[in-house]
XYZ file of C-alpha atoms in Angstrom:
339
model
C -30.577 -42.526 -30.451
C -30.222 -38.600 -29.870
C -27.143 -37.285 -31.877
C -27.579 -33.846 -30.530
C -26.354 -34.576 -27.047
C -22.864 -32.684 -26.326
C -20.457 -35.383 -25.479
C -17.525 -32.905 -25.586
C -16.108 -31.872 -21.929
C -14.381 -28.982 -23.196
C -17.211 -27.502 -25.178
C -19.487 -27.976 -21.966
C -17.145 -26.207 -19.639
C -16.852 -23.226 -22.288
C -20.563 -22.960 -22.231
C -20.869 -23.068 -18.517
C -18.131 -20.288 -18.198
C -19.925 -17.781 -20.737
C -23.279 -18.384 -18.889
C -21.432 -17.873 -15.271
C -19.752 -14.537 -16.802
C -23.162 -13.271 -17.956
C -24.719 -14.159 -14.818
C -22.161 -12.324 -12.816
C -22.601 -9.232 -14.814
C -26.296 -9.258 -14.666
C -25.973 -9.595 -10.821
C -23.775 -6.756 -10.855
C -26.177 -4.395 -12.755
C -28.942 -5.507 -10.636
C -26.845 -4.873 -7.402
C -26.223 -1.311 -8.480
C -29.787 -0.540 -9.319
C -31.198 -1.897 -6.103
C -28.504 0.177 -4.063
C -29.512 3.123 -5.808
C -33.436 2.619 -5.373
C -32.726 1.987 -1.626
C -30.546 5.052 -1.144
C -33.004 7.336 -3.119
C -35.760 5.904 -0.854
C -34.072 6.595 2.488
C -33.260 10.159 1.070
C -37.058 10.828 0.851
C -37.495 10.096 4.751
C -36.349 13.569 6.157
C -38.231 15.230 3.316
C -41.601 13.711 4.480
C -40.746 15.039 7.934
C -39.828 18.419 6.945
C -42.974 18.499 4.697
C -45.257 17.940 7.647
C -44.318 21.643 8.554
C -46.027 24.591 6.572
C -43.390 26.333 4.218
C -45.055 29.699 5.038
C -43.978 31.310 7.975
C -47.110 32.775 9.963
C -47.608 36.513 8.866
C -50.050 39.277 10.015
C -52.066 38.884 6.985
C -55.156 36.651 7.551
C -55.058 33.512 5.072
C -57.953 32.039 3.985
C -59.056 29.450 1.434
C -59.609 30.869 -2.259
C -63.604 30.505 -1.912
C -63.759 32.243 1.336
C -61.369 35.092 0.438
C -63.054 35.664 -2.744
C -66.492 36.229 -1.069
C -65.152 38.840 1.150
C -62.983 41.483 -0.476
C -60.084 42.136 -2.702
C -57.000 40.501 -2.290
C -53.475 39.580 -2.981
C -52.858 36.201 -4.614
C -49.921 33.871 -3.632
C -48.679 31.305 -5.822
C -45.728 29.053 -4.629
C -43.035 27.956 -7.058
C -40.989 25.581 -5.304
C -38.036 23.039 -6.454
C -36.669 22.210 -9.784
C -38.967 23.335 -12.703
C -39.555 21.165 -15.654
C -41.950 21.107 -18.724
C -44.036 18.176 -17.508
C -44.217 16.781 -14.108
C -45.451 13.256 -15.326
C -41.950 11.910 -16.174
C -40.801 12.210 -12.458
C -43.013 12.681 -9.233
C -40.287 15.309 -7.886
C -40.570 17.583 -10.917
C -42.841 20.627 -10.978
C -44.705 21.163 -14.293
C -44.443 24.405 -15.603
C -47.861 24.211 -17.080
C -49.271 23.810 -14.030
C -47.546 27.025 -12.380
C -48.531 28.906 -15.748
C -52.114 27.899 -15.440
C -52.264 28.804 -11.664
C -50.840 32.239 -12.652
C -53.447 33.028 -15.398
C -56.407 31.856 -13.391
C -55.429 33.919 -10.192
C -54.412 37.129 -11.952
C -57.489 37.191 -14.043
C -59.602 37.100 -11.458
C -61.398 40.252 -10.360
C -60.765 40.014 -6.700
C -57.119 39.603 -7.070
C -55.364 42.827 -7.211
C -51.829 41.886 -6.889
C -49.911 38.724 -7.371
C -46.937 37.510 -4.942
C -44.909 34.578 -6.510
C -43.222 32.619 -3.425
C -39.987 31.329 -5.162
C -37.756 28.681 -3.544
C -36.279 27.167 -6.517
C -32.535 26.391 -8.480
C -34.192 27.033 -11.651
C -35.003 24.326 -14.169
C -35.219 23.514 -17.896
C -34.865 26.446 -20.293
C -38.295 25.665 -21.929
C -40.128 25.264 -18.846
C -38.538 28.573 -17.401
C -39.366 30.667 -20.405
C -43.102 29.295 -20.296
C -43.452 30.753 -16.786
C -41.697 33.795 -17.616
C -43.721 34.565 -20.633
C -46.958 33.829 -19.065
C -46.489 36.515 -16.467
C -45.415 38.952 -19.078
C -48.530 38.504 -21.013
C -50.674 38.385 -17.804
C -49.318 41.773 -16.559
C -49.984 43.220 -20.180
C -53.737 41.881 -20.030
C -54.440 42.805 -16.253
C -52.297 45.762 -15.436
C -51.824 44.076 -12.184
C -48.496 44.390 -10.382
C -46.219 41.011 -9.539
C -44.155 40.669 -6.813
C -41.501 38.247 -6.259
C -40.423 37.014 -2.973
C -37.239 34.754 -2.524
C -36.979 31.973 0.142
C -33.890 30.061 0.788
C -32.835 29.783 -2.884
C -34.055 31.578 -5.749
C -31.388 31.260 -8.426
C -30.678 30.843 -12.270
C -34.226 29.730 -13.634
C -35.782 31.061 -10.539
C -34.117 34.546 -10.805
C -35.142 34.559 -14.460
C -38.867 33.932 -13.554
C -38.821 36.753 -11.075
C -36.942 39.129 -13.743
C -40.619 39.460 -15.305
C -42.097 40.721 -11.786
C -42.311 44.488 -10.948
C -40.509 43.964 -7.767
C -38.283 41.426 -5.824
C -38.072 41.045 -2.209
C -35.303 38.523 -0.605
C -33.816 37.563 2.662
C -30.243 38.908 3.312
C -29.044 35.513 3.235
C -30.988 34.195 0.066
C -28.988 32.536 -2.492
C -29.646 34.033 -5.814
C -28.092 35.038 -9.008
C -26.375 32.180 -10.957
C -27.530 33.985 -14.118
C -26.363 31.487 -17.052
C -26.961 28.173 -18.776
C -25.913 24.466 -18.253
C -26.075 21.417 -20.289
C -25.220 18.529 -17.695
C -23.874 15.305 -19.283
C -22.589 12.240 -17.473
C -20.065 10.012 -19.208
C -20.795 6.498 -17.988
C -18.496 4.873 -20.273
C -16.147 3.565 -17.687
C -18.995 2.270 -15.443
C -20.572 0.454 -18.453
C -17.130 -1.192 -19.228
C -17.234 -2.592 -15.893
C -20.568 -3.893 -15.694
C -20.439 -5.242 -19.142
C -22.862 -3.015 -21.084
C -21.833 -2.014 -24.618
C -24.048 0.908 -26.289
C -24.186 0.232 -30.008
C -26.526 3.182 -31.667
C -27.787 2.963 -35.236
C -28.303 6.588 -36.206
C -29.026 8.417 -39.086
C -26.667 11.152 -38.619
C -23.306 11.824 -36.549
C -25.064 13.887 -34.040
C -28.088 11.941 -33.524
C -26.997 10.422 -30.203
C -25.169 13.772 -29.018
C -25.151 13.742 -25.001
C -25.217 9.909 -24.804
C -23.867 8.560 -21.338
C -22.244 5.644 -23.006
C -19.478 7.503 -24.553
C -17.184 10.663 -24.410
C -18.364 13.697 -26.592
C -16.339 14.691 -29.652
C -14.942 18.216 -29.973
C -17.366 19.087 -32.894
C -20.343 17.945 -30.460
C -19.154 20.299 -27.614
C -19.026 23.267 -29.981
C -22.456 22.456 -31.247
C -23.665 22.288 -27.532
C -21.735 25.583 -26.758
C -23.351 27.628 -29.314
C -27.000 26.484 -28.168
C -25.872 27.452 -24.696
C -24.762 30.930 -25.773
C -28.128 31.555 -27.707
C -29.975 30.549 -24.318
C -27.585 32.639 -22.263
C -28.393 35.483 -24.409
C -32.363 34.978 -23.800
C -31.482 35.108 -20.204
C -29.464 38.415 -20.360
C -32.315 40.249 -22.149
C -34.802 39.052 -19.619
C -32.760 40.373 -16.816
C -31.611 43.580 -18.674
C -35.148 44.524 -19.468
C -36.715 43.478 -16.145
C -34.208 45.087 -14.032
C -33.420 48.191 -16.425
C -29.451 46.949 -16.452
C -27.503 47.751 -19.455
C -26.596 44.212 -20.946
C -23.004 44.829 -21.567
C -22.746 45.826 -17.676
C -24.823 43.033 -16.781
C -22.354 40.438 -18.334
C -19.912 41.550 -15.596
C -21.913 39.428 -12.888
C -23.720 37.326 -15.197
C -21.172 34.450 -15.320
C -23.106 32.003 -13.274
C -21.816 33.440 -9.930
C -24.306 33.352 -6.881
C -25.225 36.166 -4.643
C -26.333 36.556 -1.183
C -29.519 39.083 -0.749
C -27.712 41.715 0.277
C -25.176 41.455 -2.509
C -27.820 41.316 -4.891
C -29.368 44.285 -3.634
C -26.052 46.212 -4.224
C -25.874 44.630 -7.593
C -29.559 46.145 -8.577
C -30.727 42.356 -8.782
C -33.448 42.733 -6.263
C -35.522 45.765 -4.879
C -35.712 45.226 -1.179
C -34.691 43.063 1.848
C -37.386 41.436 3.719
C -39.574 38.561 4.457
C -42.906 37.138 3.164
C -44.842 39.639 5.066
C -42.907 42.437 3.557
C -43.744 41.301 0.228
C -47.242 41.072 1.017
C -47.009 44.742 2.192
C -45.338 45.735 -0.994
C -47.947 44.148 -3.436
C -50.676 45.797 -0.986
C -49.127 49.192 -1.475
C -48.592 48.942 -5.207
C -52.213 47.349 -5.851
C -53.872 49.934 -3.685
C -54.851 47.635 -0.815
C -52.294 49.299 1.773
C -50.432 47.083 4.319
C -51.645 43.870 5.399
C -53.941 43.045 2.665
C -55.838 40.063 2.401
C -54.316 36.984 1.144
C -55.653 34.053 -1.209
C -53.911 30.823 -1.064
C -54.562 27.156 -0.894
C -54.665 25.827 2.561
C -53.628 22.116 1.722
C -51.305 20.838 -0.776
C -52.367 19.104 -3.963
C -50.518 15.947 -4.714
C -48.266 17.858 -7.405
C -47.521 20.703 -4.799
C -46.448 17.888 -2.047
C -44.128 16.306 -4.112
C -42.620 19.471 -5.541
C -42.280 20.965 -1.975
C -40.222 17.519 -1.067
C -38.142 18.244 -4.223
C -37.256 21.940 -2.743
C -35.935 20.276 0.392
C -33.713 17.544 -1.272
C -30.491 18.447 -2.124
C -28.779 14.979 -1.496
C -29.991 13.730 -5.107
C -29.517 16.505 -7.794
C -32.536 16.577 -10.343
C -30.087 15.921 -13.164
C -29.188 12.679 -11.859
C -32.914 11.738 -12.293
C -33.630 13.071 -15.647
C -33.454 10.299 -18.304
C -32.420 12.881 -20.883
C -29.936 15.965 -20.866
C -31.304 19.020 -21.372
C -30.572 22.855 -21.679
C -30.905 24.341 -18.266
C -31.279 27.840 -16.361
C -30.181 25.649 -13.043
C -27.785 26.352 -10.256
C -26.048 22.999 -10.154
C -24.977 23.401 -6.348
C -28.508 22.702 -5.711
């Protein structure tokens, strides 16, 4: 006779209650995950429609494939920098890898037929490390090749987008371009209340008290906030140095407007943050003049999107789902949070 059979009705009811609670908690968690996935999927639909159109307006300059243009004559290279910029594009299909952008800059600028480079920037910025990688690449390539770099701003070129442009010789923007946002942010979400509602409890086992700094499962301590603030000020100082050197603005004077505020292109021109108001063609003409090619220069750019550029362009159009909500790990960012 099996003596392990539970004959106590009270114990059986208690076990059933625990199981039912666990099932309910799991169901809630699954519901929110499914709802988030569906919402994100629907947010991509308008982006796929928009991306079917070219991001470049038609210009007077004849645009050809890289191979065709290089066979004919000296040209101006156009390199797009779209969307939120991060170090590694493999972690999310909407991220733009800084390594790929830096590689394109080196490859195009070092070609003997390329006499100038136009960076077509439509970005709110990105992680500090990724932005600094592109910035330093531009400075190195400029020193090696002695070729002029022109930054052309689209709808948005703020924070890290502007940081990158500070390495260029000239900056051209539309009157209504959103730019500026000189500063640093470390976005941390506190989901402690939500976790409690769905029955999730985090119990980290760590080697030091700061090891789980930035955890979403709890509120940060004052000591942790001070530590992060010191990191932010350090990265902020690097931003100030880049703009001060690139735009020839005294650092102390720059601090008056480097408080994270955004500018229109008109306001940025008055503040000395850009050189000229104009469109894509104006940027090309300026590049032609500085390189000795004259106005309406030959242009080198890809006719078609690579998959990486395709998804990056989608990202540049999406403002429904902020990039910080996708990233699994918080990071220091030169990014305009309004995007």
